[in-house]
Amino acid sequence: MSKQQIGVVGAGTMGQGIAQVLMTSGFEVQIFDVSEAALEHARSNINKGLDKLVTKQRLNEEERQAAKQRLVTLTALEGLAGCEIIIEAAPETPDLKERLFRDLSTLAPDAILASNTSSLSLTRLAAVCDKPERVIGMHFFNPVPVLKLVEVIRAEQTSEASVARIEALTEAMGKTAVAVADMPGFAVNRLLVPMINEAAFLVQEGAATPEDIDAAMKLGAAHPMGPLTLGDMIGLDVCLAIMEVLYEGFGDSKYRPCPLLRRMVDAGYLGRKSGRGFHGYE
Ligand code: NAD
């Protein structure tokens, strides 16, 4: 597949990481963003990412130069028309993603259209497209160059051929695909975020301190970091939003967001990015 043209929509945190891994895996990448500044920032971050790989001796000088030449930046969506696969990593806003998918499905009538959405229904996105059988979820994890998993989400309409193409692309990017049905939270967030929410309940109930809860899960369950440290890293606002999606999506009280989590988000204690969460980061 190494000569394939792959499109990436959105040059933020995830789009940059996805583009970098595609480039080092030998794909020609066309990345589109509405913001020229975001594209410039993405190119600079990708170059830094490639430098880091050279320092770690995972890439040689020749490979770095070759990878750099595989990136084209675009401010017109039409530039993606020749791509065989397009991976969307635009903001998590339903209207925006639906508009993008509708436009992509007409301008690239034969391309596979993959979304990196964390929480939206792929089935609903597919429903606004021509040939909905080519719409699929490709859920990467942050930081993309480091984390090996891609959840491949099958919408109701997704064909087996589309699943096979995306599994092959995932493998060619050096990642591992796990196929999951189109359900709120897919697999990883449905398991991980309720654990963080439950840890917040433990703090709320005064059962143990955040430090002790994290130590317990590191030492007793061999987790590389405790659930509250992890929640602070993801962002408590993001964790709350995922709990809301699970609660609303399943209509099951077991997914109710912890009131303490909600109060912390209301107070602006969002974790690492705001300097304070369950732990302090001043
Ligand atoms: P981000 O805010 O870092 O980047 C979004 C980019 O999209 C920005 O550069 C913005 O300029 C651009 N954009 C805005 N409107 C656009 C449009 N109409 N067309 C094209 N680009 C547009 O966001 P992110 O964290 O990279 O998240 C992107 C997607 O990935 C979301 O769906 C998110 O849920 C998902 N996701 C995020 C993470 C994470 O940890 N950040 C992990 C997995 C999945």
Tab-separated table of C-alpha atoms and ligand atoms in Angstrom:
chain	number	residue	atom	x	y	z
A	1	MET	CA	0.000	0.000	0.000
A	2	SER	CA	3.060	2.232	0.274
A	3	LYS	CA	2.300	4.538	-2.650
A	4	GLN	CA	-1.260	5.334	-1.520
A	5	GLN	CA	-2.372	8.928	-1.133
A	6	ILE	CA	-3.988	9.414	2.255
A	7	GLY	CA	-5.909	12.548	3.226
A	8	VAL	CA	-6.063	13.899	6.776
A	9	VAL	CA	-8.705	16.471	7.771
A	10	GLY	CA	-7.771	18.661	10.761
A	11	ALA	CA	-4.148	19.470	11.680
A	12	GLY	CA	-4.554	19.596	15.476
A	13	THR	CA	-3.145	17.228	18.104
A	14	MET	CA	-4.493	14.067	16.473
A	15	GLY	CA	-4.194	15.066	12.800
A	16	GLN	CA	-0.506	15.878	13.302
A	17	GLY	CA	0.225	12.551	14.944
A	18	ILE	CA	-1.708	10.592	12.314
A	19	ALA	CA	0.070	12.457	9.478
A	20	GLN	CA	3.498	11.850	11.034
A	21	VAL	CA	2.966	8.100	11.370
A	22	LEU	CA	1.596	7.882	7.809
A	23	MET	CA	4.664	9.766	6.495
A	24	THR	CA	7.159	7.515	8.299
A	25	SER	CA	5.222	4.486	7.034
A	26	GLY	CA	5.757	5.546	3.404
A	27	PHE	CA	2.387	7.112	2.536
A	28	GLU	CA	1.903	10.356	0.623
A	29	VAL	CA	-0.114	12.614	2.957
A	30	GLN	CA	-2.360	15.551	2.100
A	31	ILE	CA	-3.446	17.358	5.244
A	32	PHE	CA	-6.307	19.870	5.170
A	33	ASP	CA	-7.206	22.458	7.814
A	34	VAL	CA	-9.318	25.626	7.744
A	35	SER	CA	-6.493	27.441	9.534
A	36	GLU	CA	-3.222	28.285	7.811
A	37	ALA	CA	-1.631	28.806	11.253
A	38	ALA	CA	-2.707	25.300	12.343
A	39	LEU	CA	-1.054	23.836	9.231
A	40	GLU	CA	2.199	25.720	9.890
A	41	HIS	CA	2.154	24.627	13.504
A	42	ALA	CA	1.481	21.026	12.425
A	43	ARG	CA	4.416	21.005	9.992
A	44	SER	CA	6.739	22.325	12.670
A	45	ASN	CA	5.537	19.783	15.260
A	46	ILE	CA	5.815	16.921	12.763
A	47	ASN	CA	9.394	18.004	11.955
A	48	LYS	CA	10.182	17.990	15.687
A	49	GLY	CA	8.615	14.521	15.948
A	50	LEU	CA	10.835	13.291	13.090
A	51	ASP	CA	13.906	14.840	14.772
A	52	LYS	CA	13.062	12.945	17.938
A	53	LEU	CA	12.912	9.663	15.989
A	54	VAL	CA	16.356	10.393	14.499
A	55	THR	CA	17.761	11.109	17.990
A	56	LYS	CA	16.326	7.806	19.190
A	57	GLN	CA	17.877	6.117	16.119
A	58	ARG	CA	14.520	4.868	14.929
A	59	LEU	CA	14.903	6.828	11.686
A	60	ASN	CA	18.070	7.664	9.739
A	61	GLU	CA	18.818	10.980	8.049
A	62	GLU	CA	17.788	9.744	4.613
A	63	GLU	CA	14.479	8.414	5.929
A	64	ARG	CA	13.779	11.708	7.696
A	65	GLN	CA	14.292	13.673	4.470
A	66	ALA	CA	12.121	11.227	2.521
A	67	ALA	CA	9.341	11.403	5.149
A	68	LYS	CA	9.373	15.231	5.129
A	69	GLN	CA	8.748	15.248	1.388
A	70	ARG	CA	5.608	13.148	1.742
A	71	LEU	CA	3.541	15.966	3.310
A	72	VAL	CA	1.367	18.422	1.381
A	73	THR	CA	-0.699	21.010	3.308
A	74	LEU	CA	-4.045	22.229	1.953
A	75	THR	CA	-6.528	24.962	2.801
A	76	ALA	CA	-9.045	23.790	0.158
A	77	LEU	CA	-10.940	20.568	0.871
A	78	GLU	CA	-11.116	19.852	-2.883
A	79	GLY	CA	-7.371	19.070	-2.776
A	80	LEU	CA	-8.299	15.739	-1.154
A	81	ALA	CA	-10.192	14.537	-4.249
A	82	GLY	CA	-7.415	12.154	-5.354
A	83	CYS	CA	-7.007	10.395	-1.984
A	84	GLU	CA	-7.913	6.728	-1.622
A	85	ILE	CA	-8.507	6.974	2.111
A	86	ILE	CA	-9.380	10.139	4.077
A	87	ILE	CA	-9.013	10.227	7.871
A	88	GLU	CA	-10.979	13.003	9.575
A	89	ALA	CA	-9.643	14.498	12.832
A	90	ALA	CA	-11.591	17.783	13.006
A	91	PRO	CA	-13.208	19.067	16.248
A	92	GLU	CA	-15.741	16.839	18.010
A	93	THR	CA	-18.792	18.837	16.821
A	94	PRO	CA	-21.602	16.794	15.222
A	95	ASP	CA	-22.753	19.459	12.709
A	96	LEU	CA	-19.206	20.180	11.590
A	97	LYS	CA	-18.343	16.495	11.070
A	98	GLU	CA	-21.628	15.829	9.222
A	99	ARG	CA	-20.976	18.749	6.874
A	100	LEU	CA	-17.425	17.545	6.236
A	101	PHE	CA	-18.526	13.974	5.520
A	102	ARG	CA	-21.288	15.108	3.163
A	103	ASP	CA	-18.760	17.239	1.232
A	104	LEU	CA	-16.062	14.538	1.232
A	105	SER	CA	-18.479	11.896	-0.011
A	106	THR	CA	-19.217	13.927	-3.152
A	107	LEU	CA	-15.734	15.233	-3.860
A	108	ALA	CA	-14.057	11.817	-3.348
A	109	PRO	CA	-16.782	9.421	-4.530
A	110	ASP	CA	-14.680	6.258	-4.189
A	111	ALA	CA	-12.546	7.061	-1.124
A	112	ILE	CA	-12.878	5.292	2.201
A	113	LEU	CA	-13.978	7.932	4.741
A	114	ALA	CA	-12.675	7.287	8.253
A	115	SER	CA	-13.381	9.387	11.345
A	116	ASN	CA	-11.191	9.622	14.455
A	117	THR	CA	-14.230	10.653	16.538
A	118	SER	CA	-14.037	9.666	20.223
A	119	SER	CA	-17.753	9.691	20.874
A	120	LEU	CA	-20.008	10.379	17.898
A	121	SER	CA	-22.084	7.755	16.094
A	122	LEU	CA	-20.411	6.500	12.914
A	123	THR	CA	-23.784	5.176	11.792
A	124	ARG	CA	-25.180	8.724	11.850
A	125	LEU	CA	-22.145	10.068	9.961
A	126	ALA	CA	-22.485	7.326	7.338
A	127	ALA	CA	-26.162	8.191	6.896
A	128	VAL	CA	-25.337	11.646	5.441
A	129	CYS	CA	-22.942	10.190	2.825
A	130	ASP	CA	-23.269	8.757	-0.656
A	131	LYS	CA	-22.130	5.101	-0.522
A	132	PRO	CA	-22.311	4.882	3.291
A	133	GLU	CA	-20.674	1.432	3.227
A	134	ARG	CA	-17.250	3.167	2.970
A	135	VAL	CA	-17.668	5.149	6.208
A	136	ILE	CA	-15.836	3.746	9.233
A	137	GLY	CA	-14.272	4.778	12.555
A	138	MET	CA	-10.502	4.806	12.978
A	139	HIS	CA	-9.972	5.781	16.622
A	140	PHE	CA	-6.339	6.577	17.394
A	141	PHE	CA	-4.948	7.283	20.862
A	142	ASN	CA	-2.908	10.272	21.982
A	143	PRO	CA	0.087	10.518	21.448
A	144	VAL	CA	-0.438	8.794	18.096
A	145	PRO	CA	3.269	8.096	17.352
A	146	VAL	CA	3.539	6.242	20.695
A	147	LEU	CA	0.290	4.370	21.345
A	148	LYS	CA	-0.192	1.218	19.304
A	149	LEU	CA	-3.960	0.738	19.327
A	150	VAL	CA	-6.489	1.752	16.686
A	151	GLU	CA	-10.127	0.930	17.439
A	152	VAL	CA	-11.771	0.186	14.086
A	153	ILE	CA	-15.450	1.065	14.418
A	154	ARG	CA	-17.999	-0.591	12.200
A	155	ALA	CA	-21.061	1.569	11.476
A	156	GLU	CA	-24.306	-0.298	10.697
A	157	GLN	CA	-23.669	0.433	7.015
A	158	THR	CA	-19.879	-0.342	6.894
A	159	SER	CA	-18.903	-3.061	4.407
A	160	GLU	CA	-16.448	-5.884	5.117
A	161	ALA	CA	-14.264	-4.559	2.289
A	162	SER	CA	-13.958	-1.190	4.084
A	163	VAL	CA	-13.055	-2.927	7.370
A	164	ALA	CA	-10.368	-4.966	5.561
A	165	ARG	CA	-8.862	-1.839	3.926
A	166	ILE	CA	-8.675	0.022	7.235
A	167	GLU	CA	-7.235	-2.981	9.079
A	168	ALA	CA	-4.549	-3.229	6.369
A	169	LEU	CA	-3.785	0.497	6.661
A	170	THR	CA	-3.559	0.198	10.465
A	171	GLU	CA	-1.073	-2.641	10.135
A	172	ALA	CA	0.953	-0.740	7.522
A	173	MET	CA	1.194	2.117	10.079
A	174	GLY	CA	2.728	-0.319	12.575
A	175	LYS	CA	-0.380	-0.315	14.787
A	176	THR	CA	-2.791	-2.965	15.990
A	177	ALA	CA	-6.468	-2.832	15.034
A	178	VAL	CA	-9.243	-3.973	17.353
A	179	ALA	CA	-12.674	-4.064	15.704
A	180	VAL	CA	-15.538	-2.690	17.819
A	181	ALA	CA	-19.232	-2.128	17.091
A	182	ASP	CA	-20.591	1.423	16.910
A	183	MET	CA	-21.580	1.955	20.563
A	184	PRO	CA	-20.975	4.890	22.917
A	185	GLY	CA	-17.383	4.920	24.208
A	186	PHE	CA	-16.413	1.996	21.926
A	187	ALA	CA	-14.262	-0.343	24.087
A	188	VAL	CA	-11.407	1.619	25.666
A	189	ASN	CA	-13.258	4.727	26.859
A	190	ARG	CA	-16.188	2.641	28.089
A	191	LEU	CA	-13.832	0.727	30.381
A	192	LEU	CA	-11.342	3.427	31.287
A	193	VAL	CA	-13.461	6.506	31.970
A	194	PRO	CA	-16.023	4.840	34.307
A	195	MET	CA	-12.997	3.648	36.324
A	196	ILE	CA	-11.787	7.262	36.634
A	197	ASN	CA	-15.365	8.325	37.520
A	198	GLU	CA	-15.532	5.620	40.203
A	199	ALA	CA	-12.203	6.805	41.612
A	200	ALA	CA	-13.752	10.294	41.879
A	201	PHE	CA	-16.651	8.725	43.858
A	202	LEU	CA	-14.095	7.197	46.264
A	203	VAL	CA	-12.600	10.669	46.847
A	204	GLN	CA	-16.068	12.219	47.228
A	205	GLU	CA	-17.012	9.614	49.829
A	206	GLY	CA	-13.771	10.196	51.749
A	207	ALA	CA	-12.847	6.536	51.302
A	208	ALA	CA	-9.200	7.296	50.520
A	209	THR	CA	-6.991	10.169	49.382
A	210	PRO	CA	-6.235	10.669	45.663
A	211	GLU	CA	-2.598	9.718	46.363
A	212	ASP	CA	-3.626	6.452	48.035
A	213	ILE	CA	-6.177	5.556	45.335
A	214	ASP	CA	-3.517	6.018	42.663
A	215	ALA	CA	-0.936	4.066	44.671
A	216	ALA	CA	-3.470	1.244	45.170
A	217	MET	CA	-4.099	0.818	41.444
A	218	LYS	CA	-0.403	1.045	40.559
A	219	LEU	CA	0.690	-1.470	43.162
A	220	GLY	CA	-2.390	-3.698	43.335
A	221	ALA	CA	-3.434	-3.828	39.679
A	222	ALA	CA	-0.089	-3.045	38.000
A	223	HIS	CA	-1.513	0.012	36.219
A	224	PRO	CA	1.297	2.264	34.947
A	225	MET	CA	-0.433	5.285	36.504
A	226	GLY	CA	-3.308	5.718	38.941
A	227	PRO	CA	-6.837	6.553	37.669
A	228	LEU	CA	-6.839	10.093	39.093
A	229	THR	CA	-3.426	10.921	37.611
A	230	LEU	CA	-4.753	9.545	34.331
A	231	GLY	CA	-7.951	11.625	34.590
A	232	ASP	CA	-5.850	14.744	35.234
A	233	MET	CA	-3.771	13.908	32.165
A	234	ILE	CA	-6.767	13.318	29.861
A	235	GLY	CA	-8.502	16.449	31.221
A	236	LEU	CA	-11.365	16.224	33.712
A	237	ASP	CA	-13.636	18.125	31.289
A	238	VAL	CA	-12.965	15.474	28.637
A	239	CYS	CA	-13.656	12.686	31.179
A	240	LEU	CA	-16.949	14.358	32.188
A	241	ALA	CA	-17.979	14.751	28.530
A	242	ILE	CA	-17.325	11.032	27.911
A	243	MET	CA	-19.373	10.062	30.993
A	244	GLU	CA	-22.246	12.226	29.673
A	245	VAL	CA	-22.046	10.427	26.313
A	246	LEU	CA	-22.144	7.010	28.034
A	247	TYR	CA	-24.965	8.045	30.392
A	248	GLU	CA	-27.095	9.470	27.606
A	249	GLY	CA	-26.174	6.814	25.048
A	250	PHE	CA	-27.010	3.796	27.224
A	251	GLY	CA	-29.608	5.461	29.474
A	252	ASP	CA	-28.102	3.425	32.306
A	253	SER	CA	-27.537	4.940	35.776
A	254	LYS	CA	-24.285	3.037	36.178
A	255	TYR	CA	-22.704	5.704	33.941
A	256	ARG	CA	-23.884	8.718	36.012
A	257	PRO	CA	-21.090	11.298	36.257
A	258	CYS	CA	-19.697	11.743	39.772
A	259	PRO	CA	-20.966	15.050	41.278
A	260	LEU	CA	-17.459	15.859	42.539
A	261	LEU	CA	-16.080	15.480	39.009
A	262	ARG	CA	-18.746	17.887	37.743
A	263	ARG	CA	-17.991	20.426	40.514
A	264	MET	CA	-14.282	20.307	39.754
A	265	VAL	CA	-14.940	20.975	36.058
A	266	ASP	CA	-17.300	23.861	36.991
A	267	ALA	CA	-14.529	25.300	39.168
A	268	GLY	CA	-12.018	25.115	36.309
A	269	TYR	CA	-9.960	22.351	37.973
A	270	LEU	CA	-9.423	20.454	34.730
A	271	GLY	CA	-6.257	18.542	35.635
A	272	ARG	CA	-2.745	18.984	34.284
A	273	LYS	CA	-3.716	21.592	31.659
A	274	SER	CA	-5.185	23.992	34.269
A	275	GLY	CA	-2.523	23.364	36.922
A	276	ARG	CA	-4.962	21.687	39.319
A	277	GLY	CA	-7.086	18.554	39.260
A	278	PHE	CA	-7.125	15.673	41.721
A	279	HIS	CA	-3.433	16.469	42.098
A	280	GLY	CA	-1.578	19.815	41.898
A	281	TYR	CA	0.708	20.758	38.964
A	282	GLU	CA	1.993	24.236	39.892
B	1	NAD	P1	-7.677	19.797	18.023
B	1	NAD	O1	-8.562	20.872	18.541
B	1	NAD	O2	-6.290	19.675	18.532
B	1	NAD	O3	-7.577	19.945	16.419
B	1	NAD	C1	-8.672	20.168	15.574
B	1	NAD	C2	-8.168	20.826	14.286
B	1	NAD	O4	-9.265	20.891	13.376
B	1	NAD	C3	-7.668	22.260	14.487
B	1	NAD	O5	-6.394	22.397	13.869
B	1	NAD	C4	-8.708	23.108	13.748
B	1	NAD	O6	-8.150	24.262	13.117
B	1	NAD	C5	-9.222	22.130	12.712
B	1	NAD	N1	-10.549	22.451	12.170
B	1	NAD	C6	-11.552	23.199	12.696
B	1	NAD	N2	-12.605	23.209	11.843
B	1	NAD	C7	-12.253	22.452	10.773
B	1	NAD	C8	-12.911	22.085	9.568
B	1	NAD	N3	-14.138	22.503	9.283
B	1	NAD	N4	-12.241	21.319	8.695
B	1	NAD	C9	-10.987	20.886	8.967
B	1	NAD	N5	-10.326	21.186	10.095
B	1	NAD	C10	-10.952	21.964	10.983
B	1	NAD	O7	-8.483	18.437	18.218
B	1	NAD	P2	-7.905	16.958	18.450
B	1	NAD	O8	-7.625	16.767	19.891
B	1	NAD	O9	-6.848	16.698	17.441
B	1	NAD	O10	-9.218	16.084	18.137
B	1	NAD	C11	-9.641	15.822	16.821
B	1	NAD	C12	-10.589	14.644	16.821
B	1	NAD	O11	-9.914	13.514	17.383
B	1	NAD	C13	-11.854	14.816	17.661
B	1	NAD	O12	-12.912	14.168	17.005
B	1	NAD	C14	-11.507	14.119	18.976
B	1	NAD	O13	-12.655	13.647	19.645
B	1	NAD	C15	-10.672	12.973	18.459
B	1	NAD	N6	-9.738	12.368	19.433
B	1	NAD	C16	-8.983	13.159	20.243
B	1	NAD	C17	-8.073	12.563	21.127
B	1	NAD	C18	-7.188	13.407	22.026
B	1	NAD	O14	-6.633	12.860	22.992
B	1	NAD	N7	-6.986	14.695	21.735
B	1	NAD	C19	-7.948	11.167	21.172
B	1	NAD	C20	-8.725	10.378	20.296
B	1	NAD	C21	-9.618	11.001	19.435
